[in-house]
mmCIF file of C-alpha atoms in Angstrom:
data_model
loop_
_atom_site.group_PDB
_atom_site.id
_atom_site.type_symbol
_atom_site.label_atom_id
_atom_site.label_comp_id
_atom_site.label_asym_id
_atom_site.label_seq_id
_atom_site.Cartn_x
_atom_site.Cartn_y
_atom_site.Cartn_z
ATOM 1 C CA UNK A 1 19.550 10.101 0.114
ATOM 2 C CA UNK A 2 20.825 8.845 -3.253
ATOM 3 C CA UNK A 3 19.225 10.218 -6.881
ATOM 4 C CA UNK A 4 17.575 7.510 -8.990
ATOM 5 C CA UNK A 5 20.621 6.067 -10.814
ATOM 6 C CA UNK A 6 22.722 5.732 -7.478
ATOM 7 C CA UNK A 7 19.854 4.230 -5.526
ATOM 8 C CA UNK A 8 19.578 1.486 -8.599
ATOM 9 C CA UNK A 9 23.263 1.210 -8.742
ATOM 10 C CA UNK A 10 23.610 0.111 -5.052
ATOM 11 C CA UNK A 11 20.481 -2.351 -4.964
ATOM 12 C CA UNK A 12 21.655 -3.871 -8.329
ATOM 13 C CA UNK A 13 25.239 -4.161 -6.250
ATOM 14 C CA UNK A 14 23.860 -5.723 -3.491
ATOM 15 C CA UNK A 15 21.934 -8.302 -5.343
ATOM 16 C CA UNK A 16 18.418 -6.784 -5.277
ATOM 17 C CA UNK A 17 15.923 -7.981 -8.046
ATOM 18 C CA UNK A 18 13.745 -4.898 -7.550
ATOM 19 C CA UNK A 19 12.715 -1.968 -5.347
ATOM 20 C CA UNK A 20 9.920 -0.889 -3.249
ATOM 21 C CA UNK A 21 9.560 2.755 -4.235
ATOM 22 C CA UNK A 22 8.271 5.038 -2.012
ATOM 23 C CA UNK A 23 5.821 7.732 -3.615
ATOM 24 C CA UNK A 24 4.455 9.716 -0.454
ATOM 25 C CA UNK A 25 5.559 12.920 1.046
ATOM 26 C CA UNK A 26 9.509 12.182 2.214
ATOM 27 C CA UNK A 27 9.740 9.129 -0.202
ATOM 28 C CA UNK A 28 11.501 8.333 -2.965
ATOM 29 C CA UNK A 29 9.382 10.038 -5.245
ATOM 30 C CA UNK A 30 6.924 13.029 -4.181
ATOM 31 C CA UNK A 31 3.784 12.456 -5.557
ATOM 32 C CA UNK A 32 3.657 16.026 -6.484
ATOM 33 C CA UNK A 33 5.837 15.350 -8.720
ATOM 34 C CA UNK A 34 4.886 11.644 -10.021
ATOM 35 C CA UNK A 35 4.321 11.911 -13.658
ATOM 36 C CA UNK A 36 8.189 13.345 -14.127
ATOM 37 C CA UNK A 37 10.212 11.601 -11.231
ATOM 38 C CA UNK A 38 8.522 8.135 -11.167
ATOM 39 C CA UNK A 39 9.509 7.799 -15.253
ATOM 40 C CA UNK A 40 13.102 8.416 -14.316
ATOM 41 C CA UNK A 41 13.133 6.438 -11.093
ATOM 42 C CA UNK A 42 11.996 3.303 -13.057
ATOM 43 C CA UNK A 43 13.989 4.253 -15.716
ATOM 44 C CA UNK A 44 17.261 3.810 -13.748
ATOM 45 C CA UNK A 45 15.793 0.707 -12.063
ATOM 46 C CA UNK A 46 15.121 -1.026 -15.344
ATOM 47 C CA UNK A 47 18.696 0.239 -16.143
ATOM 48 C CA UNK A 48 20.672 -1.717 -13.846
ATOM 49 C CA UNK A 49 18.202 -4.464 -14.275
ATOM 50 C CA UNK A 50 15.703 -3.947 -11.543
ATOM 51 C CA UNK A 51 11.970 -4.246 -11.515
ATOM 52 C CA UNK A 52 9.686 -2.121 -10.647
ATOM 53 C CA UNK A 53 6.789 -4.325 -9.348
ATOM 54 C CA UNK A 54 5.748 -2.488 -6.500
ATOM 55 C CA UNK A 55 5.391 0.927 -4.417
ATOM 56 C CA UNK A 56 4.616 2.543 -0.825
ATOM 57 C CA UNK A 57 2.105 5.446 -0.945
ATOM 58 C CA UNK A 58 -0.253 7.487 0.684
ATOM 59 C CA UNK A 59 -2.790 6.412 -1.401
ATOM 60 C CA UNK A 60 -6.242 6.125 0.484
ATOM 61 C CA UNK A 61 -8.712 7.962 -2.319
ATOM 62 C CA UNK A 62 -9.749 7.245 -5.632
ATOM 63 C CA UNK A 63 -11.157 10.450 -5.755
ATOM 64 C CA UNK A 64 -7.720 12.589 -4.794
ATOM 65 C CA UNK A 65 -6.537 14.083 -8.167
ATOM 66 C CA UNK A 66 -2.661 13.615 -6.658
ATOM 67 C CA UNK A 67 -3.268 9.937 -5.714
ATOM 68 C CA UNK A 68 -5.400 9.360 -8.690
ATOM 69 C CA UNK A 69 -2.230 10.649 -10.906
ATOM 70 C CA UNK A 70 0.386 8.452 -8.742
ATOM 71 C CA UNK A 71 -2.150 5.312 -9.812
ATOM 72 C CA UNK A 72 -2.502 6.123 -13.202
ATOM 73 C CA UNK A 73 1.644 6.851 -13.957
ATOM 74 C CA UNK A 74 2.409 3.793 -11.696
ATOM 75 C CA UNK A 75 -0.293 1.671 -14.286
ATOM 76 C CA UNK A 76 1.315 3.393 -17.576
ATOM 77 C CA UNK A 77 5.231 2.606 -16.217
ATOM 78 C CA UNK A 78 4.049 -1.466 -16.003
ATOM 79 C CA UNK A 79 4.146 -0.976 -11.541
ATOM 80 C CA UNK A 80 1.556 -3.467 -10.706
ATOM 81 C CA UNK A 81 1.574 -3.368 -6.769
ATOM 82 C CA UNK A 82 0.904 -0.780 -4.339
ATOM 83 C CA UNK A 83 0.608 -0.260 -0.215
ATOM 84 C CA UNK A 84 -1.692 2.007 0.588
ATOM 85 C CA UNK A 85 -1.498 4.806 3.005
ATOM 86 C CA UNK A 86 -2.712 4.333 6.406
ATOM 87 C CA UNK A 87 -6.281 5.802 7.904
ATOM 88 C CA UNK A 88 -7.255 6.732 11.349
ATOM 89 C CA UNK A 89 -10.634 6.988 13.123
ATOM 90 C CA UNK A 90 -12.159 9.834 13.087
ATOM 91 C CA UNK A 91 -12.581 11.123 16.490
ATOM 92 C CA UNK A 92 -16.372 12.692 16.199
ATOM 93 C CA UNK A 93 -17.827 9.266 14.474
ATOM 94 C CA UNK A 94 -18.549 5.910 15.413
ATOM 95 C CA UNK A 95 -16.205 3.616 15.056
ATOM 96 C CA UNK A 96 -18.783 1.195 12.604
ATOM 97 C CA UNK A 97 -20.169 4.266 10.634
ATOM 98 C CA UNK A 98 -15.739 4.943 9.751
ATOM 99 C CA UNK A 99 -16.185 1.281 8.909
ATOM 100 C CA UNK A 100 -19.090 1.996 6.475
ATOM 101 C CA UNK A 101 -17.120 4.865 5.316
ATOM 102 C CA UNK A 102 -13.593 3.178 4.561
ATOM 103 C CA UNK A 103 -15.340 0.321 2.909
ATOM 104 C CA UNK A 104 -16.458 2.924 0.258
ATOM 105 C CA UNK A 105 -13.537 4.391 0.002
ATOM 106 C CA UNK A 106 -11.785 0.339 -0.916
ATOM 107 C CA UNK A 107 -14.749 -0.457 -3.064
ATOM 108 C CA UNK A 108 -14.025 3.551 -5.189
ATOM 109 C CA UNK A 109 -9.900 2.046 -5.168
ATOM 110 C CA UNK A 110 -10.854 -1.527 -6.255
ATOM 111 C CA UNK A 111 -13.075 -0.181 -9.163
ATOM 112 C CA UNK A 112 -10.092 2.156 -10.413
ATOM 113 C CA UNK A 113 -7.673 -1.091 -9.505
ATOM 114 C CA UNK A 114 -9.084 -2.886 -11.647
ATOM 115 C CA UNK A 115 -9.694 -0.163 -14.625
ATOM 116 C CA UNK A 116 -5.474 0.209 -14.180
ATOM 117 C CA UNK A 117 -4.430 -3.060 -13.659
ATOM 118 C CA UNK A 118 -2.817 -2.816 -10.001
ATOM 119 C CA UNK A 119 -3.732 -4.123 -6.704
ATOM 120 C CA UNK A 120 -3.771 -1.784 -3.652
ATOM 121 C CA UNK A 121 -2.487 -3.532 -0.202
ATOM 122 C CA UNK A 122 -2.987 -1.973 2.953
ATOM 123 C CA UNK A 123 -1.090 -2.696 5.979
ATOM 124 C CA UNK A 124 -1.958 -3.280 9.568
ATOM 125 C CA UNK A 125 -0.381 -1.103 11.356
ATOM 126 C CA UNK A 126 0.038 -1.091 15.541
ATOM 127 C CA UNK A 127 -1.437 2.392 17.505
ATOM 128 C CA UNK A 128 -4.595 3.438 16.550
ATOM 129 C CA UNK A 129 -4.659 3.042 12.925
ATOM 130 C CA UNK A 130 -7.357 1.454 10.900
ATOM 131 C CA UNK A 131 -6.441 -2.458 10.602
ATOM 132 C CA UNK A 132 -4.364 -2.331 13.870
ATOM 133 C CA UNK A 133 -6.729 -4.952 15.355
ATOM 134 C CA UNK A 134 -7.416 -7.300 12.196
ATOM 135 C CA UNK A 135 -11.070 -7.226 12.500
ATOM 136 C CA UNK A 136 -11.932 -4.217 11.375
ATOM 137 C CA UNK A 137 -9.893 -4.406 7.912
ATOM 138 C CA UNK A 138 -11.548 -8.035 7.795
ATOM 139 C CA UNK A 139 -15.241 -5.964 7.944
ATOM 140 C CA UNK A 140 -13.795 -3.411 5.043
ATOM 141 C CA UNK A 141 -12.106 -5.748 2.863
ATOM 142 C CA UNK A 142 -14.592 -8.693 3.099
ATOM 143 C CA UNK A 143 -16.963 -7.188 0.202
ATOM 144 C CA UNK A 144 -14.482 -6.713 -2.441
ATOM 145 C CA UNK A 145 -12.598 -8.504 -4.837
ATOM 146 C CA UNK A 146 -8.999 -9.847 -3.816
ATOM 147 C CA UNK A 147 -7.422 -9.663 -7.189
ATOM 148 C CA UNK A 148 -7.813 -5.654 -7.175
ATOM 149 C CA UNK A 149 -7.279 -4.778 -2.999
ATOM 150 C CA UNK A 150 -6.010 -6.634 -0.348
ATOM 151 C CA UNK A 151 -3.819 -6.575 2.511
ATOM 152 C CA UNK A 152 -0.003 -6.407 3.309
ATOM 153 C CA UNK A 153 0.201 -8.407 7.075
ATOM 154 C CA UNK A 154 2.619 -7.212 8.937
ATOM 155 C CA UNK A 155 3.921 -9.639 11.256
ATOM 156 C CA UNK A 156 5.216 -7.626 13.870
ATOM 157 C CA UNK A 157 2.579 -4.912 14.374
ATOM 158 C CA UNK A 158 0.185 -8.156 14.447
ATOM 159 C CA UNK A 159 2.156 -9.288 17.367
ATOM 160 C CA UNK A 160 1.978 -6.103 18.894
ATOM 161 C CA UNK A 161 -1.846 -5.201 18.625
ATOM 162 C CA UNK A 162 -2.766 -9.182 18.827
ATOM 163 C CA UNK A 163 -0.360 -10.102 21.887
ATOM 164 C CA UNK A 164 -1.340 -14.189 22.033
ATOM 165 C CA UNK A 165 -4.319 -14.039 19.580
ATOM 166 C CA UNK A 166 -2.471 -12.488 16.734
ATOM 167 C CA UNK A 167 -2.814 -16.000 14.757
ATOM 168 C CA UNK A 168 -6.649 -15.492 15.127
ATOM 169 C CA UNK A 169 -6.125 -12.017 13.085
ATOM 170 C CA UNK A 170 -4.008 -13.683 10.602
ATOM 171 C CA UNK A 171 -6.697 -16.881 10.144
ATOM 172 C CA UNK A 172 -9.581 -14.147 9.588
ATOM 173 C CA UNK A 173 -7.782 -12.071 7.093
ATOM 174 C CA UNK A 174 -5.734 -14.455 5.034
ATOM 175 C CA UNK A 175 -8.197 -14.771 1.852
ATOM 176 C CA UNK A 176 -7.025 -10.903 1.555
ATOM 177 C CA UNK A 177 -3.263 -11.343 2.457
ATOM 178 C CA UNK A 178 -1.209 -10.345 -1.055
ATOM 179 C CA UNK A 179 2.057 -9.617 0.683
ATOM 180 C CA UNK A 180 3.602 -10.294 3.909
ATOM 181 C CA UNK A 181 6.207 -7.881 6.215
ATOM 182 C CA UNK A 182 8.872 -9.355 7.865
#
């Protein structure tokens, strides 16, 4: 609800060292619009001396041309974090052949990652989202490279999904854990 320079403002007021940006549809930035708003978003961060370290998108495809533009501005503007957007199942296929196919999909982001210098986190997410139940982000995430794509636990949607064996989840996907939700 504020424009870039009033949104920096009031985090620099409050004592903020930096913002999580959003860059999806209803965010902060739209990433229709990336390559002009994101510049000036930063740009008013930096401003009142905040970083801009990290962003929320809907990024889930290396091969979008719109999320392929959000990574590459995010990359040239020095962000070096982002969440990722969350995936569902499929209803018509099996849940390991979405498996196969989301572990393609993190191997095409962790290739451009890498090639851009960021690291893409996805988040578990309660309902019936990929990663809601730990294991199946563990089978996706366990063939790439943690430095490039990763995961951003969320403590409370663990809790939700995992009931009492939510510390299991966490114990099988820690190696990939880059950020934490509280």
């Amino acid at each position: 609800f504020l424009n870039y320079n009033d949104m920096a403002e009031v985090a620099a007021e409050i004592g903020f060292e930096g913002l999580d940006l959003t860059v999806r549809p209803k965010g902060h930035v739209l990433p229709e619009r990336v390559a002009d708003d994101l510049p000036k978003a930063v740009e008013a961060m930096e401003k009142f001396g905040l970083q801009a370290q990290m962003m929320t998108t809907n990024v889930t495809n290396a091969n979008d041309p719109e999320q392929l533009a959000i990574l590459q501005t995010a990359s040239e503007l020095g962000i070096k974090h982002y969440r990722m957007g969350w995936l569902k199942y499929p209803e018509g296929d099996s849940i390991p052949k979405s498996i196969e196919t989301f572990t393609d999909q993190f191997k095409s982001l962790e290739i451009l990652n890498q090639k851009l210098g960021l690291h893409g986190a996805y988040q578990n997410h309660a309902g019936n989202h990929v990663g809601a139940p730990i294991w199946d982000l563990y089978q996706i995430l366990k063939g790439t490279s943690t430095k490039f794509i990763g995961s951003q636990y969320d403590i409370r949607h663990a809790t939700v999904e995992g009931g009492n064996s939510w510390e299991l989840g966490l114990r099988l996907i820690q190696p990939f854990i880059k950020s934490i939700v509280i």
